[in-house]
mmCIF file of C-alpha atoms and ligand atoms in Angstrom:
data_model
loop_
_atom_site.group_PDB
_atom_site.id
_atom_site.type_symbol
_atom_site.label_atom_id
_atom_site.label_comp_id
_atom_site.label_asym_id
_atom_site.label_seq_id
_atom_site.Cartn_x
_atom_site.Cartn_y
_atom_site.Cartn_z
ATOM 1 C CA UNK A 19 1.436 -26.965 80.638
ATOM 2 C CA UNK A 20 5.421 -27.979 79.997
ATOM 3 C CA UNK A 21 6.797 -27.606 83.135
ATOM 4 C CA UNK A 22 10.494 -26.733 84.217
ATOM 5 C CA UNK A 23 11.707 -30.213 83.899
ATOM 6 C CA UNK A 24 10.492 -30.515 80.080
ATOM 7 C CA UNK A 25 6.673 -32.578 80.991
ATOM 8 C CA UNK A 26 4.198 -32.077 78.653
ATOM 9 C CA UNK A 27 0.425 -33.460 78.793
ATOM 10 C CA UNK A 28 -0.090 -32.880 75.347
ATOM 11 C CA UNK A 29 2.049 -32.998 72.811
ATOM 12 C CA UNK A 30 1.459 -32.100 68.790
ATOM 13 C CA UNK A 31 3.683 -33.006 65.965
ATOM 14 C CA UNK A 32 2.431 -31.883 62.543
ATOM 15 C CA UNK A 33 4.851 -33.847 60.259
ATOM 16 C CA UNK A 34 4.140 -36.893 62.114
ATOM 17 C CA UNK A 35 6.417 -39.234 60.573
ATOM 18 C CA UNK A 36 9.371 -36.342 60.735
ATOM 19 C CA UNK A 37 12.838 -37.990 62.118
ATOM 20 C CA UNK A 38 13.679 -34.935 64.040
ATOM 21 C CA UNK A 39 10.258 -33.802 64.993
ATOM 22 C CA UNK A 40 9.909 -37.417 66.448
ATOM 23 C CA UNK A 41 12.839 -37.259 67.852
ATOM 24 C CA UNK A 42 11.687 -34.157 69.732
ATOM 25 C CA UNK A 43 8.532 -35.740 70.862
ATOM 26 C CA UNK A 44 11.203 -38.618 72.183
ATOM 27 C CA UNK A 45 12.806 -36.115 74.229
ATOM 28 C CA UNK A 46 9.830 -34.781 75.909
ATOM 29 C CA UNK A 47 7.781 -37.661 76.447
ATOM 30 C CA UNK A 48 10.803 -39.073 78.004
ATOM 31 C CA UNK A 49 10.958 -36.836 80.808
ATOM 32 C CA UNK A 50 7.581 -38.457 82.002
ATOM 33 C CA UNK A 51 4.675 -36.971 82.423
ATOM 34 C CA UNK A 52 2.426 -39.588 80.229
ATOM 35 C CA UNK A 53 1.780 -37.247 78.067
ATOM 36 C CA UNK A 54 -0.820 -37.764 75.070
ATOM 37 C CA UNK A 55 1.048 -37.525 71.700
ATOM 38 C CA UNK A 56 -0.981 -36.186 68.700
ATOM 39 C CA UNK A 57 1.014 -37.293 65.741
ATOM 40 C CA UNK A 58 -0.365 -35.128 62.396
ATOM 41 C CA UNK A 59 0.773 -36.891 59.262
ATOM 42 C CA UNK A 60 -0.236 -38.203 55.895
ATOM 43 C CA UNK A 61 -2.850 -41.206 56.261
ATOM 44 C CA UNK A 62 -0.951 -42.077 52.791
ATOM 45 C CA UNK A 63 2.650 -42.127 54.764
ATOM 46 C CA UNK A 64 3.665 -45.413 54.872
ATOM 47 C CA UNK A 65 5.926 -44.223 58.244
ATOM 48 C CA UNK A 66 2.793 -44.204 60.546
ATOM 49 C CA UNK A 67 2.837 -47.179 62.281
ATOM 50 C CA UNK A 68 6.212 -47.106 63.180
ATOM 51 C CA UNK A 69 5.715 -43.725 64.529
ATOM 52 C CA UNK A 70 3.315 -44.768 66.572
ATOM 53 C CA UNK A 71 5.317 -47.499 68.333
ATOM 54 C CA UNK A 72 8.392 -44.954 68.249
ATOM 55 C CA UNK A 73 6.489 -42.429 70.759
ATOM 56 C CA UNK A 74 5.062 -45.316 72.657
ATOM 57 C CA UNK A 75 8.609 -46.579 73.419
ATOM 58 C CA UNK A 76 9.557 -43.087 74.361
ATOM 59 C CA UNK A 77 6.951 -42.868 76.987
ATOM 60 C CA UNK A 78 3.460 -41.365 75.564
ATOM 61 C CA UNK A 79 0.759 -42.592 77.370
ATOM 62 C CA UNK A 80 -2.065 -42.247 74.427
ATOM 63 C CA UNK A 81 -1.451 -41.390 70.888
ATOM 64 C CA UNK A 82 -3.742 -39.758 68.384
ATOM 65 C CA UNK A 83 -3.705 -39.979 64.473
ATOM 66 C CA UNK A 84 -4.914 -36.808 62.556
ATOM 67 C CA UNK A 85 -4.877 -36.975 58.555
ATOM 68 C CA UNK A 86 -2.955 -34.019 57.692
ATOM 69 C CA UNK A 87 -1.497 -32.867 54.212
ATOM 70 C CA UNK A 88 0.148 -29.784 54.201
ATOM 71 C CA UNK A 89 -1.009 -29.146 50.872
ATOM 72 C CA UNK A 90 -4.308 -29.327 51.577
ATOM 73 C CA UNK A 91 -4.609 -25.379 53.523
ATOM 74 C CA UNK A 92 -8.766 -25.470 53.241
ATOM 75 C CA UNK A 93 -7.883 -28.423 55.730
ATOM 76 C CA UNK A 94 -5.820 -27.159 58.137
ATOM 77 C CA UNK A 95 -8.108 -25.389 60.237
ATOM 78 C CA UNK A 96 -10.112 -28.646 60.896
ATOM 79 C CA UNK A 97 -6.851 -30.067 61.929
ATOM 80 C CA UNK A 98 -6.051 -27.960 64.473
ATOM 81 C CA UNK A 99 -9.457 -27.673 65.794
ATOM 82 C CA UNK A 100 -9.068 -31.366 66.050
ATOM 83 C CA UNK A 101 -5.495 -31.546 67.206
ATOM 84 C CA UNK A 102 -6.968 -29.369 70.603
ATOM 85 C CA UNK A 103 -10.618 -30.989 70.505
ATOM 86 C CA UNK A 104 -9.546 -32.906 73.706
ATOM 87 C CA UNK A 105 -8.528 -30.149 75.626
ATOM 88 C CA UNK A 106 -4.886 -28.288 75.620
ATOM 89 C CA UNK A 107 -2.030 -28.735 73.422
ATOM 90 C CA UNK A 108 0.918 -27.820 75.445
ATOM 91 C CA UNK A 109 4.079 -28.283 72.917
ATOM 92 C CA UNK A 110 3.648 -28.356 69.075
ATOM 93 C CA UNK A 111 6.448 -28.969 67.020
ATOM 94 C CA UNK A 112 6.024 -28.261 63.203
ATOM 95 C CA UNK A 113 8.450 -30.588 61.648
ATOM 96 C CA UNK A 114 7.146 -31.264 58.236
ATOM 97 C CA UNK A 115 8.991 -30.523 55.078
ATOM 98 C CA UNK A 116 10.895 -31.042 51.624
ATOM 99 C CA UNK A 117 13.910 -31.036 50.640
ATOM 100 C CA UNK A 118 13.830 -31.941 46.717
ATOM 101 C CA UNK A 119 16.534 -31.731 43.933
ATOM 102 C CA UNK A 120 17.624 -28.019 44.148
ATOM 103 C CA UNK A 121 18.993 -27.768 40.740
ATOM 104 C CA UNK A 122 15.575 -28.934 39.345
ATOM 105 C CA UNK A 123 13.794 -26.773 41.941
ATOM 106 C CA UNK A 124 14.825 -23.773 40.363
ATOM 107 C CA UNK A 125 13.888 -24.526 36.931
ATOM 108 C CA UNK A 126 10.769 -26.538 37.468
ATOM 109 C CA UNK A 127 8.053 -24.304 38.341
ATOM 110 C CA UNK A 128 5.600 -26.630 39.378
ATOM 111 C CA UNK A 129 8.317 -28.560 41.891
ATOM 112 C CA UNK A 130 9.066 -25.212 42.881
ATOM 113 C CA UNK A 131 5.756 -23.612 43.989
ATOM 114 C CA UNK A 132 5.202 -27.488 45.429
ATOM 115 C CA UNK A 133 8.387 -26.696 47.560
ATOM 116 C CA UNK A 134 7.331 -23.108 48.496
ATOM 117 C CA UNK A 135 3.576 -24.247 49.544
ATOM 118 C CA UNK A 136 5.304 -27.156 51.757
ATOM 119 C CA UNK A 137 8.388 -25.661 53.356
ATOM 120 C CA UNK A 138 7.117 -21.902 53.671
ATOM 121 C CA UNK A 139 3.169 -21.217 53.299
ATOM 122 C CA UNK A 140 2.223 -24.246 54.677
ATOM 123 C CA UNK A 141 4.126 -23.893 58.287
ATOM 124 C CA UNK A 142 2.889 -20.720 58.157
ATOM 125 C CA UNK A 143 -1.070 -21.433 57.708
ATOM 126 C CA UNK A 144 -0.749 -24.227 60.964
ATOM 127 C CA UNK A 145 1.722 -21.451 62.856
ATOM 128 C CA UNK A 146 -1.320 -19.031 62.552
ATOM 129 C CA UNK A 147 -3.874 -21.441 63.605
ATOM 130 C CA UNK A 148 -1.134 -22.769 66.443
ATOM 131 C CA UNK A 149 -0.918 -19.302 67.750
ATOM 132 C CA UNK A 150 -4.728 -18.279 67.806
ATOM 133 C CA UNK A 151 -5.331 -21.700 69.746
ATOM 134 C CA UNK A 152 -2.414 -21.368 72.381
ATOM 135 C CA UNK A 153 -3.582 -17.584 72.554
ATOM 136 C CA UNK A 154 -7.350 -18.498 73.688
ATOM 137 C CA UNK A 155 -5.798 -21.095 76.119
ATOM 138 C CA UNK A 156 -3.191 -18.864 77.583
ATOM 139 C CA UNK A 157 -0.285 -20.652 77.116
ATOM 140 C CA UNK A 158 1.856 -23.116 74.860
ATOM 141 C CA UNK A 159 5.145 -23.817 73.361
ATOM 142 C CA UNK A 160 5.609 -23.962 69.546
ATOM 143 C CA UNK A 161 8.493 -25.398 68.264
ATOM 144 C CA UNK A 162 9.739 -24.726 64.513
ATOM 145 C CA UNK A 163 11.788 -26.269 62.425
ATOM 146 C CA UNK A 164 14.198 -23.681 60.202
ATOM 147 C CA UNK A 165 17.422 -24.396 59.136
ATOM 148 C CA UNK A 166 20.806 -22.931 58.684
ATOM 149 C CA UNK A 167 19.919 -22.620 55.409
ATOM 150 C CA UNK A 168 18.178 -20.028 55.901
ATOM 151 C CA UNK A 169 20.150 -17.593 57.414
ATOM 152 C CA UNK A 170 22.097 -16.874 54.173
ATOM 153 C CA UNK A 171 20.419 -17.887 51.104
ATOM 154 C CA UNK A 172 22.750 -19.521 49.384
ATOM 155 C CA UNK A 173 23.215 -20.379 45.204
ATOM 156 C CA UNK A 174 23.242 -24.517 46.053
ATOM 157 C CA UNK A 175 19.813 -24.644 48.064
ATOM 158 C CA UNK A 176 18.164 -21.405 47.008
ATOM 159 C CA UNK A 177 14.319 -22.399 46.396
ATOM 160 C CA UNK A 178 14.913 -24.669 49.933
ATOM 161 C CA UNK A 179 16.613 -21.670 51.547
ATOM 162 C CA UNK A 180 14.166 -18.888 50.604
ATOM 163 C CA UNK A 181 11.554 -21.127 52.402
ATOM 164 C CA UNK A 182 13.762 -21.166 55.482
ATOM 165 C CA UNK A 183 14.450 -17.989 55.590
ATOM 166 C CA UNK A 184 10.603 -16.933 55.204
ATOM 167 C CA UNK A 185 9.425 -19.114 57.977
ATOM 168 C CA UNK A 186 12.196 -18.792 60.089
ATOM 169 C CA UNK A 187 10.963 -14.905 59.815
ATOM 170 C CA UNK A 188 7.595 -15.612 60.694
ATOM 171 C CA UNK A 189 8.093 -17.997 63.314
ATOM 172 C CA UNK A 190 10.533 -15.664 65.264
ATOM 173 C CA UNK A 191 7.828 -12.306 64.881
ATOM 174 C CA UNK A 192 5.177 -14.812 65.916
ATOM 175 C CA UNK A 193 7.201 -15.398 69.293
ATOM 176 C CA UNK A 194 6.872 -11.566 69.534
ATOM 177 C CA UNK A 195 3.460 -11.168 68.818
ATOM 178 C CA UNK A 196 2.284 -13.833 71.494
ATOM 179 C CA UNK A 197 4.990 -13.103 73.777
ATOM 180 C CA UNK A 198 2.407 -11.124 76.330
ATOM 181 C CA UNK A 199 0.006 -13.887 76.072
ATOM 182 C CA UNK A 200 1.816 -17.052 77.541
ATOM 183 C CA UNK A 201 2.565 -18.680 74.155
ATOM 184 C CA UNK A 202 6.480 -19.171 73.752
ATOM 185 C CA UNK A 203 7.803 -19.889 70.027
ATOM 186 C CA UNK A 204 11.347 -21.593 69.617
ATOM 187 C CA UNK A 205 12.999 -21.523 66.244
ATOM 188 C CA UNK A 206 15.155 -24.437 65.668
ATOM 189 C CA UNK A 207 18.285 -23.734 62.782
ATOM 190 C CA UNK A 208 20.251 -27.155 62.377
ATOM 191 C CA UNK A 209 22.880 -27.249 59.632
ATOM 192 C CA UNK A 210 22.769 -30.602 58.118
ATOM 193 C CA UNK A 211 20.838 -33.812 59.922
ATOM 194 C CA UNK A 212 21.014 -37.159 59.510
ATOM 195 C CA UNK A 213 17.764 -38.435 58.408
ATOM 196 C CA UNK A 214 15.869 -39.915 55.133
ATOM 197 C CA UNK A 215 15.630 -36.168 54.136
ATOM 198 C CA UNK A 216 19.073 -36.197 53.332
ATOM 199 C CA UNK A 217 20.267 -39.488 52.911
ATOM 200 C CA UNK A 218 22.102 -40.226 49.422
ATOM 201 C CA UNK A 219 24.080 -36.210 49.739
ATOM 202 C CA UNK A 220 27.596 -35.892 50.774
ATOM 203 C CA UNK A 221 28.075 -34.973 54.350
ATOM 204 C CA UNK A 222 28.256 -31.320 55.335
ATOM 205 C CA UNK A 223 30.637 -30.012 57.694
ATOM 206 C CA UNK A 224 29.131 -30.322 61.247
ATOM 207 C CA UNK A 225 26.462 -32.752 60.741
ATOM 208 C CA UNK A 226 24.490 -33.470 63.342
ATOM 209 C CA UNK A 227 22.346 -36.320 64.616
ATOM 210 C CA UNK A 228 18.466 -35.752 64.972
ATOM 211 C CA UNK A 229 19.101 -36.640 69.183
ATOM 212 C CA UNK A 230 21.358 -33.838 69.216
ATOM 213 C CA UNK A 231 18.520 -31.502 67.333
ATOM 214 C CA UNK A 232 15.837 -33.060 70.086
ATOM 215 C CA UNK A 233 17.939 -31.428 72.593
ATOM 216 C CA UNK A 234 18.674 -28.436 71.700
ATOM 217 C CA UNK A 235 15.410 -27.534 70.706
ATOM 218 C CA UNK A 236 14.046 -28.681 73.960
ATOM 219 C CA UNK A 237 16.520 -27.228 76.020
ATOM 220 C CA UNK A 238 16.146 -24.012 74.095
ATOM 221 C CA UNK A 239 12.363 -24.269 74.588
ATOM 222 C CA UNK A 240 12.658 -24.771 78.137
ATOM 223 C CA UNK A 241 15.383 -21.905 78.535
ATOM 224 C CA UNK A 242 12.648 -19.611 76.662
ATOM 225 C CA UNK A 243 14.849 -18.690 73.938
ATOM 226 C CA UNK A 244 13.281 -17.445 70.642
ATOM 227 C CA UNK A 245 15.942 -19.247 68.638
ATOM 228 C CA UNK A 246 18.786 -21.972 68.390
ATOM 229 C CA UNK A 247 21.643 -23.044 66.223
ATOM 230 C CA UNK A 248 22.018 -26.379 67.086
ATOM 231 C CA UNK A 249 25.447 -26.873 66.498
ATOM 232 C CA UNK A 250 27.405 -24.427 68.698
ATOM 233 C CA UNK A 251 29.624 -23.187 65.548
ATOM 234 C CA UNK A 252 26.311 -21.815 63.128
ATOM 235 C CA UNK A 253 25.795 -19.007 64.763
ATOM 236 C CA UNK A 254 29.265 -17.173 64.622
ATOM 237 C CA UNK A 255 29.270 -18.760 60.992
ATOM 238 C CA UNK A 256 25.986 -17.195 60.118
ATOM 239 C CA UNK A 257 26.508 -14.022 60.913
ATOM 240 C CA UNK A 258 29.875 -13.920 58.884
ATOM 241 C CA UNK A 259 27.864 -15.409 55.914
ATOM 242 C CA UNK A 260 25.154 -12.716 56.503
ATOM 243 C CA UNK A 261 27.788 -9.778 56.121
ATOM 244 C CA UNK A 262 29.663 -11.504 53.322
ATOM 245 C CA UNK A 263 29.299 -9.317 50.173
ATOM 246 C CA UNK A 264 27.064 -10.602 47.317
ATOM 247 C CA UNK A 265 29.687 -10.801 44.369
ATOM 248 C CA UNK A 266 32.290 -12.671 47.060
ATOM 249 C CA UNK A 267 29.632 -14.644 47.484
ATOM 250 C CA UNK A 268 29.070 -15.397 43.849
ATOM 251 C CA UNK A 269 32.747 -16.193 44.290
ATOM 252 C CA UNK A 270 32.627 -18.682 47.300
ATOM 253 C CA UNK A 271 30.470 -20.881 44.738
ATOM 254 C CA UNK A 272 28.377 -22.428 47.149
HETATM 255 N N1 NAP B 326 17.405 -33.281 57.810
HETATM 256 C C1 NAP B 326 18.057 -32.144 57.740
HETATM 257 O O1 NAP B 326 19.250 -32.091 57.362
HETATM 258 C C2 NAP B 326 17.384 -30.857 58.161
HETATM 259 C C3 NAP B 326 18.192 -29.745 58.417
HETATM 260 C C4 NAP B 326 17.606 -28.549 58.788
HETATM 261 C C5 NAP B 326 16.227 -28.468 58.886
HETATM 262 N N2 NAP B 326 15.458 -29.568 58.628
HETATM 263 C C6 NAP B 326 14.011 -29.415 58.711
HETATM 264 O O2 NAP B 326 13.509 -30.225 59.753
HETATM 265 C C7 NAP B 326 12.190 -30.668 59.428
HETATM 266 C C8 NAP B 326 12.111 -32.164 59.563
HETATM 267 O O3 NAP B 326 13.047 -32.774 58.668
HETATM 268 P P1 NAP B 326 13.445 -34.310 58.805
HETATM 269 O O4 NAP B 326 14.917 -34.396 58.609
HETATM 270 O O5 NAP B 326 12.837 -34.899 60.018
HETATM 271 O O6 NAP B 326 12.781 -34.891 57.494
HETATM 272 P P2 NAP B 326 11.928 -36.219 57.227
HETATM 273 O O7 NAP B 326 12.240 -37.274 58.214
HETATM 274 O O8 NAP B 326 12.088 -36.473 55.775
HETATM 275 O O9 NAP B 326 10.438 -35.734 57.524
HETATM 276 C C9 NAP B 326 9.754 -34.888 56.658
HETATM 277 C C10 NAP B 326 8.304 -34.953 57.058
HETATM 278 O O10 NAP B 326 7.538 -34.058 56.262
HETATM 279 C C11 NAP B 326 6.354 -34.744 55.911
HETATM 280 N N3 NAP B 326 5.739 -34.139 54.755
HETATM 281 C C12 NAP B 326 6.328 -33.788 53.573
HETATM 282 N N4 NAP B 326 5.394 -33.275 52.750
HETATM 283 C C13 NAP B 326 4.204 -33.316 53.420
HETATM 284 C C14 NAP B 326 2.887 -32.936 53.105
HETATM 285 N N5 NAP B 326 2.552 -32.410 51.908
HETATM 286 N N6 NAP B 326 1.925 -33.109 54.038
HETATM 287 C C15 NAP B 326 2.206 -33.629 55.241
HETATM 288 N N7 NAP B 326 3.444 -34.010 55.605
HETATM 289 C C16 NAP B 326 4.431 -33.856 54.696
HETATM 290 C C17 NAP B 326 6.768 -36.190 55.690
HETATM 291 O O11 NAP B 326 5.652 -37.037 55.727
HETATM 292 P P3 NAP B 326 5.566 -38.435 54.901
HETATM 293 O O12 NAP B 326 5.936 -39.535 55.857
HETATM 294 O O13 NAP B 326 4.125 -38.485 54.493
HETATM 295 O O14 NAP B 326 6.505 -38.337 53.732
HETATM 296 C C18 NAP B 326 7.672 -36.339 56.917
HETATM 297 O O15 NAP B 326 6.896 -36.561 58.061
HETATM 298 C C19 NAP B 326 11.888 -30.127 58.027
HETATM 299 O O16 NAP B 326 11.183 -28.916 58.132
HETATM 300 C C20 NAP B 326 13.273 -29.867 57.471
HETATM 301 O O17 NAP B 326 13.246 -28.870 56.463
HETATM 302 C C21 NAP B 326 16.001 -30.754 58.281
#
């Protein structure tokens, strides 16, 4: 069970090699507990080992290895039975993702339906699975990872975007649909974060660090809200972006 102070037991990260879903997992195990950290990743990634040693640092008492590719959805359910085949997951964060070249994305449609399957079916196949488990056990935290990029799809990151805004969808009716059964769900919407994903682009305006994502989403998680901006600034700027006319928008050129 997380308790008020942000403890966990047991903590899941599908995307286990994710910068800011390990930098969650920092944030918990940090506030003691020893939990167990079950880090879900590509045996392939060659980011695993450091993982590993990153969560020990940060305070996990055990850590589990699970072979997990996204891609692989006939897999998934074998996954999750053995992500909670030692007993109760209390937080999962779902962290994994693409970002890709966005002007091939859209005229690629391999790379595209590649994108789509990682950024928006897959998180949803684990999310269902996530929620049927923390159901049976009566309680549980998910944590998602959506972005700003979501909110308003936009012409520069559309294929990326769509995703977003799919899963962020999902995740937040999810929240609803377990809300009577214990399980909390916790949308997480940073604008741009630095991490490999998007090393190599120009900075966006307010850029944020993946500590300052951990935070929020923790925070937000422990406050029990369905959904946070991490940067203070997105939401107001969302919803103006939201009610922004399509052909200004076509204008704005971005
Ligand atoms: N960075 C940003 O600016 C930003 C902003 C808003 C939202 N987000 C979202 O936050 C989440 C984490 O991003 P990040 O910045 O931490 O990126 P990251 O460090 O590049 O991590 C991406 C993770 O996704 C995993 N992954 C990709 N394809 C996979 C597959 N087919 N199967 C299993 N794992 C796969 C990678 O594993 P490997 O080690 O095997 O490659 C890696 O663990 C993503 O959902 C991203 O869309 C990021």
């Amino acid at each position: 069970m997380l308790n008020a102070v942000g403890q966990a037991q047991h903590i899941l990260l599908l995307g286990g090699t994710s910068e800011i879903g390990l930098a969650i997992v920092d944030e918990l195990a940090s506030r003691g507990g020893d939990p167990t950290v079950t880090l879900c990743a590509r045996r392939s990634s060659p980011r695993i080992d450091d993982a590993i040693a990153e969560v020990q640092r940060a305070g996990a008492a055990h850590v589990r290895l699970i072979d997990f590719d996204a891609l692989d959805f006939a897999s998934h359910p074998a996954v999750i039975d053995a992500a909670f085949a030692d007993g109760d997951v209390d937080v999962a964060v779902v962290a994994f993702g693409t970002l890709g070249d966005q002007e091939q994305l859209w005229q690629d449609q391999a790379a595209a339906v590649a994108s789509a399957q990682t950024n928006f079916t897959a998180p949803m196949s684990v999310g269902v699975l996530l929620g049927q488990r923390m159901k049976r056990q009566g309680h549980g935290t998910i944590i998602a990872m959506s972005s700003v990029a979501g909110q308003r799809v936009r012409r520069s990151n559309f294929v990326y975007g769509a995703s977003k805004a799919g899963i962020d969808g999902f995740y937040m009716q999810l929240g609803e649909a377990l809300k009577d059964d214990g399980v909390k769900v916790t949308v997480v919407r940073p604008g741009q974060v630095r991490t490999k994903m998007t090393a190599g682009l120009d900075e966006a305006p307010l850029t944020v660090n993946k500590e300052d994502v951990a935070k929020a989403a923790v925070d937000a998680a422990l406050a029990g809200k369905p959904a946070v901006f991490v940067h203070k600034l997105f939401g107001p700027i969302s919803l103006v972006l939201k009610s922004i006319p399509a052909p200004i928008m076509s204008k704005l050129n971005f």
